[in-house]
Amino acid sequence: MTPDILAALTEARAAKRPVVLATQLPGGAQLLLPNPDAAPDLAAAAAHALDQDETGTVKLSDGDWFLHVHNPPMRLIVVGAVHIAQALVPMAAQIGLSVIVVDPRRSFASDDRFPNTTIVTEWPDDALDALAPDARSAIVTLTHDPKLDDPALDRALKSQAFYIGALGGRKTHGGRLKRLRALGHDEAALARIRGPVGLNIEAITAPEIALSIIAEIVAVRRRSPLARREPAAQAAA
Amino acid sequence: MTYAEAEDILSVAAQWRADGEQVAVATVTETWGSSPRPAGSRLAITASGKMAGSVSGGCIEGAVADAAQMTMTTGAPQLLDFGVTNERAWEVGLACGGRVKVFVEKLA
C-alpha cells in the first residue's frame, strides 16, 4: 500500500466518507473508489459493494479485484440514560457500533455515568432530527416514559433506521402503539418497532437485557432467522 | 466489513509505520466453507515481530507472519491460499477444513 493510498483512506475514514479500497490480485495494484479515473466496470462493482456493504473478490474483464468496503461504523442511538443503557453502551462499542446517548435529564445523562460516550441532552425529537438516523442506524428507547420515548419513536419511524427497539412489556407496548397510531403511523410502520425489545432469552438483570438487545441487533444485521417476530402491531391488537 | 475492528488494525499498522517500523498488512480476500474470519479481516505485522488483528482463528497466523517477513524484505506482495487442497495448509493445519485466501502487502 502506497503512502498516498494510506493517507487518502485514513482521511476518508476520519471524515466518515464511505470508500472502497480496490486491490488487483495477485499483482497488488490499488485504487481508492469512488474515483473518476476508475474503469467503468470497476466503478460499478465498487458502487455495488458499497451499497451491499459486502467486502469480497470479484472477477472483472482485467482479472480479479479484491473490493474492501470501508463504511463508517453503524450507529446506535440510545434514548434514555438509564441503568440498562449503562450496560448497553460498552457492549455496543464492543461490537463496533458508534454509540450516542440521548436524555434531556442531566442527572441521568452525566459523564460520570457514561464515561467517554457521546451524550446529547436535547429533547429526543430534536436530538433525532439533528442526528438524522439512516439505514445504518439503530435506535433503542429505554426511558419507559411516554413523553421521552414517544417523540423518539415518532422520529425513528420516519427514518430508515435498520433497527428500532422499545423497552417495555406487552401492555406498555400496546399503549405505546395506540399513541403512535394517533400520531398517524400505520400498522406497517408500527410493525418495525421491536417491543418488548431484545431477543427473548428471558433476560432479567440490566446486563442481561442489554445482551438481549445487542443479540437482536446482530440478528437483524446478519439476517438471522432469530430476528423474525410476529408483527408487534398485530400482537398488541 | 463495517465493524470498527478491521479498520482499527490499519490505524495500528499506520502508527507502527509512522514510528519507523517495517510493516506488512495481511487481509483475508476470500473464504470458502467454514472459516472463522470474514473477507476484509486484517493482520498487521512488523519486522520486529509485533502483531495486531487476525486472519483466522489462529491456525494460519504463523505462516502468514513468515510470508509477511518476506514481503517486507522484497517489497513484493503475495497472495496466499490456505485450504485442504494446499500442501501448506496441511503443514500449518487449517483445522476448520475451510479455505481462505490472504493478500500480504508491505506498507510503503
Short mmCIF file of C-alpha atoms in Angstrom, two decimals:
data_model
loop_
_atom_site.label_atom_id
_atom_site.label_comp_id
_atom_site.label_asym_id
_atom_site.label_seq_id
_atom_site.Cartn_x
_atom_site.Cartn_y
_atom_site.Cartn_z
CA MET A 1 0.00 0.00 0.00
CA THR A 2 1.45 3.35 -1.03
CA PRO A 3 1.63 6.26 1.42
CA ASP A 4 -0.81 8.18 -0.85
CA ILE A 5 -3.43 5.44 -0.71
CA LEU A 6 -2.99 5.03 3.05
CA ALA A 7 -3.32 8.80 3.59
CA ALA A 8 -6.44 9.00 1.38
CA LEU A 9 -8.00 6.01 3.16
CA THR A 10 -7.19 7.46 6.57
CA GLU A 11 -8.67 10.81 5.56
CA ALA A 12 -11.88 9.21 4.23
CA ARG A 13 -12.34 7.23 7.44
CA ALA A 14 -11.79 10.30 9.61
CA ALA A 15 -14.39 12.17 7.52
CA LYS A 16 -16.75 9.14 7.79
CA ARG A 17 -16.88 9.00 4.00
CA PRO A 18 -17.67 5.53 2.61
CA VAL A 19 -14.91 4.27 0.28
CA VAL A 20 -13.75 1.04 -1.34
CA LEU A 21 -10.09 0.03 -1.42
CA ALA A 22 -9.71 -1.99 -4.63
CA THR A 23 -6.69 -4.29 -4.98
CA GLN A 24 -5.90 -6.15 -8.18
CA LEU A 25 -4.95 -9.76 -7.41
CA PRO A 26 -2.36 -11.08 -7.29
CA GLY A 27 -0.33 -8.09 -8.57
CA GLY A 28 -1.40 -5.64 -5.90
CA ALA A 29 -2.25 -2.50 -7.94
CA GLN A 30 -4.53 -0.38 -5.77
CA LEU A 31 -7.16 2.29 -6.20
CA LEU A 32 -9.47 4.08 -3.77
CA LEU A 33 -13.03 4.48 -5.04
CA PRO A 34 -15.19 6.41 -5.89
CA ASN A 35 -12.57 7.64 -8.34
CA PRO A 36 -13.08 9.39 -11.69
CA ASP A 37 -10.09 7.50 -13.14
CA ALA A 38 -11.55 4.06 -12.42
CA ALA A 39 -12.61 1.79 -15.28
CA PRO A 40 -16.42 1.71 -15.62
CA ASP A 41 -16.79 -1.96 -14.63
CA LEU A 42 -14.60 -1.48 -11.55
CA ALA A 43 -16.51 1.67 -10.58
CA ALA A 44 -19.83 -0.18 -10.93
CA ALA A 45 -18.58 -3.17 -8.91
CA ALA A 46 -17.28 -0.86 -6.16
CA ALA A 47 -20.58 1.06 -6.02
CA HIS A 48 -22.44 -2.24 -5.70
CA ALA A 49 -20.07 -3.45 -2.95
CA LEU A 50 -20.60 -0.21 -1.01
CA ASP A 51 -24.34 -0.41 -1.42
CA GLN A 52 -24.42 -4.04 -0.24
CA ASP A 53 -21.77 -3.37 2.39
CA GLU A 54 -20.05 -6.50 1.12
CA THR A 55 -16.28 -6.95 1.08
CA GLY A 56 -15.01 -9.63 -1.32
CA THR A 57 -13.27 -10.61 -4.52
CA VAL A 58 -14.92 -10.00 -7.93
CA LYS A 59 -13.95 -11.10 -11.43
CA LEU A 60 -13.73 -8.22 -13.91
CA SER A 61 -12.59 -8.04 -17.55
CA ASP A 62 -8.99 -7.39 -16.45
CA GLY A 63 -8.87 -10.07 -13.75
CA ASP A 64 -9.65 -10.48 -10.04
CA TRP A 65 -10.16 -7.45 -7.81
CA PHE A 66 -10.49 -7.51 -4.04
CA LEU A 67 -13.01 -4.84 -3.05
CA HIS A 68 -12.60 -3.86 0.60
CA VAL A 69 -15.56 -1.79 1.76
CA HIS A 70 -14.80 0.85 4.39
CA ASN A 71 -18.13 2.15 5.62
CA PRO A 72 -18.30 4.42 8.65
CA PRO A 73 -19.32 2.48 11.79
CA MET A 74 -23.02 1.81 12.24
CA ARG A 75 -24.63 3.97 14.90
CA LEU A 76 -26.68 3.07 17.93
CA ILE A 77 -28.82 5.86 19.33
CA VAL A 78 -29.88 5.05 22.88
CA VAL A 79 -32.75 7.16 24.20
CA GLY A 80 -32.72 7.08 27.98
CA ALA A 81 -29.52 7.28 30.03
CA VAL A 82 -30.87 4.65 32.40
CA HIS A 83 -29.27 1.69 34.18
CA ILE A 84 -29.79 -0.65 31.19
CA ALA A 85 -28.12 1.96 28.96
CA GLN A 86 -25.05 1.84 31.20
CA ALA A 87 -24.78 -1.88 30.46
CA LEU A 88 -25.73 -1.50 26.79
CA VAL A 89 -23.24 1.23 25.80
CA PRO A 90 -20.00 -0.73 26.41
CA MET A 91 -21.42 -3.87 24.78
CA ALA A 92 -22.45 -1.87 21.70
CA ALA A 93 -18.95 -0.39 21.48
CA GLN A 94 -17.53 -3.93 21.66
CA ILE A 95 -19.39 -4.96 18.51
CA GLY A 96 -18.19 -1.82 16.75
CA LEU A 97 -21.27 0.40 16.95
CA SER A 98 -20.75 4.12 17.37
CA VAL A 99 -23.00 4.98 20.34
CA ILE A 100 -24.90 8.18 21.12
CA VAL A 101 -26.90 8.50 24.34
CA VAL A 102 -29.88 10.89 24.31
CA ASP A 103 -31.54 12.09 27.52
CA PRO A 104 -32.59 15.64 28.46
CA ARG A 105 -32.41 14.69 32.15
CA ARG A 106 -28.90 15.73 33.03
CA SER A 107 -28.86 13.81 36.30
CA PHE A 108 -29.13 10.64 34.17
CA ALA A 109 -27.07 11.79 31.18
CA SER A 110 -23.87 12.55 33.06
CA ASP A 111 -20.27 11.91 32.10
CA ASP A 112 -19.86 10.06 35.38
CA ARG A 113 -22.48 7.53 34.39
CA PHE A 114 -21.34 7.36 30.74
CA PRO A 115 -17.58 7.93 30.55
CA ASN A 116 -16.15 8.52 27.05
CA THR A 117 -19.62 8.46 25.49
CA THR A 118 -21.28 10.97 23.18
CA ILE A 119 -24.21 12.39 25.16
CA VAL A 120 -26.96 14.60 23.74
CA THR A 121 -29.19 16.39 26.26
CA GLU A 122 -31.72 17.76 23.76
CA TRP A 123 -35.32 16.59 23.81
CA PRO A 124 -35.41 13.25 21.88
CA ASP A 125 -37.28 14.56 18.81
CA ASP A 126 -34.87 17.48 18.42
CA ALA A 127 -31.92 15.20 19.08
CA LEU A 128 -33.04 12.70 16.44
CA ASP A 129 -33.73 15.45 13.91
CA ALA A 130 -30.14 16.61 14.37
CA LEU A 131 -28.65 13.10 14.33
CA ALA A 132 -30.59 12.21 11.15
CA PRO A 133 -30.62 8.42 11.58
CA ASP A 134 -30.13 6.50 8.32
CA ALA A 135 -30.23 2.87 7.17
CA ARG A 136 -27.01 2.24 9.12
CA SER A 137 -28.53 3.40 12.41
CA ALA A 138 -30.22 1.50 15.23
CA ILE A 139 -32.46 3.28 17.72
CA VAL A 140 -33.42 1.92 21.14
CA THR A 141 -35.74 3.69 23.58
CA LEU A 142 -35.22 2.80 27.23
CA THR A 143 -36.83 5.61 29.26
CA HIS A 144 -40.14 3.82 29.87
CA ASP A 145 -41.60 7.34 29.88
CA PRO A 146 -44.01 8.16 27.02
CA LYS A 147 -43.09 11.81 26.94
CA LEU A 148 -39.49 10.87 26.11
CA ASP A 149 -39.96 7.56 24.27
CA ASP A 150 -42.88 8.60 22.04
CA PRO A 151 -41.23 11.55 20.28
CA ALA A 152 -38.11 9.42 19.76
CA LEU A 153 -40.12 6.56 18.24
CA ASP A 154 -42.09 9.00 16.08
CA ARG A 155 -38.84 10.25 14.58
CA ALA A 156 -37.39 6.74 14.39
CA LEU A 157 -40.37 5.56 12.32
CA LYS A 158 -39.88 8.48 9.93
CA SER A 159 -36.27 7.36 9.40
CA GLN A 160 -34.72 4.41 7.55
CA ALA A 161 -33.19 3.03 10.79
CA PHE A 162 -32.47 -0.71 10.37
CA TYR A 163 -33.39 -1.46 13.98
CA ILE A 164 -35.97 0.19 16.24
CA GLY A 165 -36.45 -1.26 19.71
CA ALA A 166 -38.54 -0.08 22.64
CA LEU A 167 -38.21 -1.26 26.22
CA GLY A 168 -41.46 -2.17 27.95
CA GLY A 169 -43.73 -5.17 28.43
CA ARG A 170 -46.59 -6.13 26.12
CA LYS A 171 -49.15 -3.96 27.91
CA THR A 172 -46.88 -0.90 27.86
CA HIS A 173 -46.14 -1.59 24.22
CA GLY A 174 -49.83 -1.84 23.34
CA GLY A 175 -50.49 1.59 24.84
CA ARG A 176 -47.46 2.97 23.04
CA LEU A 177 -48.68 1.67 19.68
CA LYS A 178 -52.09 3.27 20.28
CA ARG A 179 -50.46 6.66 20.87
CA LEU A 180 -48.20 6.32 17.83
CA ARG A 181 -51.21 5.33 15.70
CA ALA A 182 -52.83 8.57 16.83
CA LEU A 183 -49.75 10.38 15.54
CA GLY A 184 -50.51 8.96 12.10
CA HIS A 185 -48.26 5.89 11.90
CA ASP A 186 -49.81 2.94 10.08
CA GLU A 187 -49.56 -0.73 11.03
CA ALA A 188 -46.68 -1.43 8.64
CA ALA A 189 -44.66 1.35 10.27
CA LEU A 190 -45.57 0.24 13.80
CA ALA A 191 -44.51 -3.33 12.98
CA ARG A 192 -40.93 -2.02 12.66
CA ILE A 193 -40.78 -1.42 16.41
CA ARG A 194 -39.34 -4.35 18.32
CA GLY A 195 -41.19 -4.38 21.60
CA PRO A 196 -40.63 -5.86 24.06
CA VAL A 197 -37.08 -5.09 22.97
CA GLY A 198 -34.39 -7.75 22.51
CA LEU A 199 -34.18 -11.44 21.70
CA ASN A 200 -36.29 -13.48 24.06
CA ILE A 201 -33.62 -15.02 26.29
CA GLU A 202 -35.64 -14.47 29.48
CA ALA A 203 -33.29 -11.65 30.44
CA ILE A 204 -33.86 -10.16 33.91
CA THR A 205 -30.89 -8.07 35.00
CA ALA A 206 -29.78 -4.87 33.26
CA PRO A 207 -26.71 -6.50 31.63
CA GLU A 208 -28.84 -9.46 30.51
CA ILE A 209 -31.38 -7.13 28.89
CA ALA A 210 -28.51 -5.23 27.25
CA LEU A 211 -27.18 -8.55 25.95
CA SER A 212 -30.60 -9.46 24.51
CA ILE A 213 -30.77 -6.08 22.72
CA ILE A 214 -27.26 -6.47 21.30
CA ALA A 215 -28.08 -10.04 20.24
CA GLU A 216 -31.20 -8.84 18.41
CA ILE A 217 -29.31 -6.02 16.66
CA VAL A 218 -26.74 -8.56 15.45
CA ALA A 219 -29.51 -10.96 14.40
CA VAL A 220 -31.24 -8.24 12.34
CA ARG A 221 -27.98 -7.03 10.83
CA ARG A 222 -26.88 -10.56 9.89
CA ARG A 223 -30.37 -11.55 8.74
CA SER A 224 -30.64 -14.41 11.23
CA PRO A 225 -33.94 -16.30 11.39
CA LEU A 226 -33.89 -15.39 15.10
CA ALA A 227 -34.64 -11.81 14.10
CA ARG A 228 -38.12 -12.72 12.83
CA ARG A 229 -41.02 -11.65 15.00
CA GLU A 230 -44.75 -11.62 14.96
CA PRO A 231 -45.62 -8.10 13.79
CA ALA A 232 -45.74 -6.07 17.01
CA ALA A 233 -48.88 -4.17 15.98
CA GLN A 234 -50.72 -7.45 15.46
CA ALA A 235 -49.62 -8.80 18.81
CA ALA A 236 -50.97 -5.70 20.52
CA ALA A 237 -54.28 -5.65 18.66
CA MET B 1 -16.80 -5.12 6.73
CA THR B 2 -18.28 -2.31 8.73
CA TYR B 3 -17.26 -3.08 12.24
CA ALA B 4 -14.56 -0.82 13.56
CA GLU B 5 -12.33 -3.78 14.37
CA ALA B 6 -10.79 -4.35 10.94
CA GLU B 7 -10.23 -0.66 10.41
CA ASP B 8 -8.51 -0.23 13.74
CA ILE B 9 -5.85 -2.70 12.64
CA LEU B 10 -4.99 -0.38 9.77
CA SER B 11 -4.66 2.51 12.24
CA VAL B 12 -2.33 0.41 14.38
CA ALA B 13 -0.30 -0.50 11.28
CA ALA B 14 -0.11 3.14 10.16
CA GLN B 15 1.05 4.15 13.63
CA TRP B 16 3.77 1.48 13.65
CA ARG B 17 4.87 2.69 10.20
CA ALA B 18 4.94 6.30 11.42
CA ASP B 19 7.08 5.14 14.33
CA GLY B 20 9.65 3.92 11.81
CA GLU B 21 8.87 0.19 11.83
CA GLN B 22 8.77 -2.03 8.74
CA VAL B 23 5.13 -3.08 8.46
CA ALA B 24 3.17 -5.58 6.37
CA VAL B 25 -0.61 -5.94 6.30
CA ALA B 26 -2.34 -9.26 5.55
CA THR B 27 -6.00 -9.17 4.50
CA VAL B 28 -8.47 -12.03 4.00
CA THR B 29 -9.71 -11.63 0.41
CA GLU B 30 -11.85 -14.75 0.01
CA THR B 31 -13.21 -17.58 2.12
CA TRP B 32 -14.89 -20.90 1.38
CA GLY B 33 -16.70 -23.22 3.72
CA SER B 34 -16.12 -22.87 7.42
CA SER B 35 -13.60 -20.14 8.19
CA PRO B 36 -13.57 -18.07 11.33
CA ARG B 37 -12.77 -14.62 9.91
CA PRO B 38 -14.64 -12.91 7.07
CA ALA B 39 -13.16 -11.23 3.98
CA GLY B 40 -11.65 -7.90 4.97
CA SER B 41 -10.18 -9.17 8.27
CA ARG B 42 -6.68 -7.80 8.74
CA LEU B 43 -3.47 -8.81 10.47
CA ALA B 44 -0.67 -6.27 10.80
CA ILE B 45 2.88 -7.50 11.33
CA THR B 46 6.16 -5.70 11.91
CA ALA B 47 9.68 -6.82 11.08
CA SER B 48 10.35 -6.70 14.82
CA GLY B 49 7.62 -9.28 15.41
CA LYS B 50 4.62 -7.26 16.63
CA MET B 51 1.21 -8.50 15.54
CA ALA B 52 -2.31 -6.99 15.70
CA GLY B 53 -5.59 -8.42 14.45
CA SER B 54 -6.21 -11.80 12.84
CA VAL B 55 -6.91 -13.56 9.56
CA SER B 56 -8.07 -16.87 11.10
CA GLY B 57 -8.81 -18.40 14.44
CA GLY B 58 -5.06 -18.57 14.98
CA CYS B 59 -4.18 -21.57 12.81
CA ILE B 60 -2.51 -19.74 9.91
CA GLU B 61 -1.20 -16.59 11.59
CA GLY B 62 2.28 -18.07 11.99
CA ALA B 63 2.58 -18.94 8.29
CA VAL B 64 1.18 -15.54 7.29
CA ALA B 65 3.69 -13.80 9.55
CA ASP B 66 6.53 -15.74 7.86
CA ALA B 67 5.27 -14.67 4.44
CA ALA B 68 4.95 -11.10 5.68
CA GLN B 69 8.63 -11.04 6.65
CA MET B 70 9.46 -11.98 3.06
CA THR B 71 7.19 -9.26 1.66
CA MET B 72 8.79 -6.69 3.95
CA THR B 73 12.22 -7.72 2.63
CA THR B 74 11.40 -7.88 -1.08
CA GLY B 75 8.54 -5.35 -1.22
CA ALA B 76 6.60 -7.78 -3.43
CA PRO B 77 3.01 -8.57 -2.40
CA GLN B 78 1.85 -12.19 -2.09
CA LEU B 79 -1.50 -13.90 -2.46
CA LEU B 80 -1.55 -16.89 -0.12
CA ASP B 81 -4.02 -19.72 -0.45
CA PHE B 82 -4.74 -21.89 2.58
CA GLY B 83 -7.03 -24.84 2.13
CA VAL B 84 -7.37 -28.58 2.23
CA THR B 85 -6.03 -28.93 -1.30
CA ASN B 86 -2.97 -26.94 -0.39
CA GLU B 87 0.11 -28.64 0.97
CA ARG B 88 0.95 -25.70 3.12
CA ALA B 89 -2.44 -25.88 4.83
CA TRP B 90 -1.63 -29.40 5.98
CA GLU B 91 1.64 -28.12 7.35
CA VAL B 92 0.03 -25.31 9.34
CA GLY B 93 -3.19 -27.24 9.94
CA LEU B 94 -6.31 -25.38 8.91
CA ALA B 95 -8.30 -27.40 11.43
CA CYS B 96 -11.69 -25.97 10.44
CA GLY B 97 -11.46 -27.58 6.99
CA GLY B 98 -12.23 -24.28 5.31
CA ARG B 99 -10.20 -22.38 2.78
CA VAL B 100 -9.01 -18.77 2.82
CA LYS B 101 -7.02 -16.53 0.55
CA VAL B 102 -4.84 -13.91 2.19
CA PHE B 103 -3.22 -10.94 0.45
CA VAL B 104 0.01 -9.76 2.03
CA GLU B 105 1.37 -6.31 1.20
CA LYS B 106 4.05 -4.02 2.53
CA LEU B 107 3.09 -0.65 3.96
CA ALA B 108 5.40 1.54 1.89
#
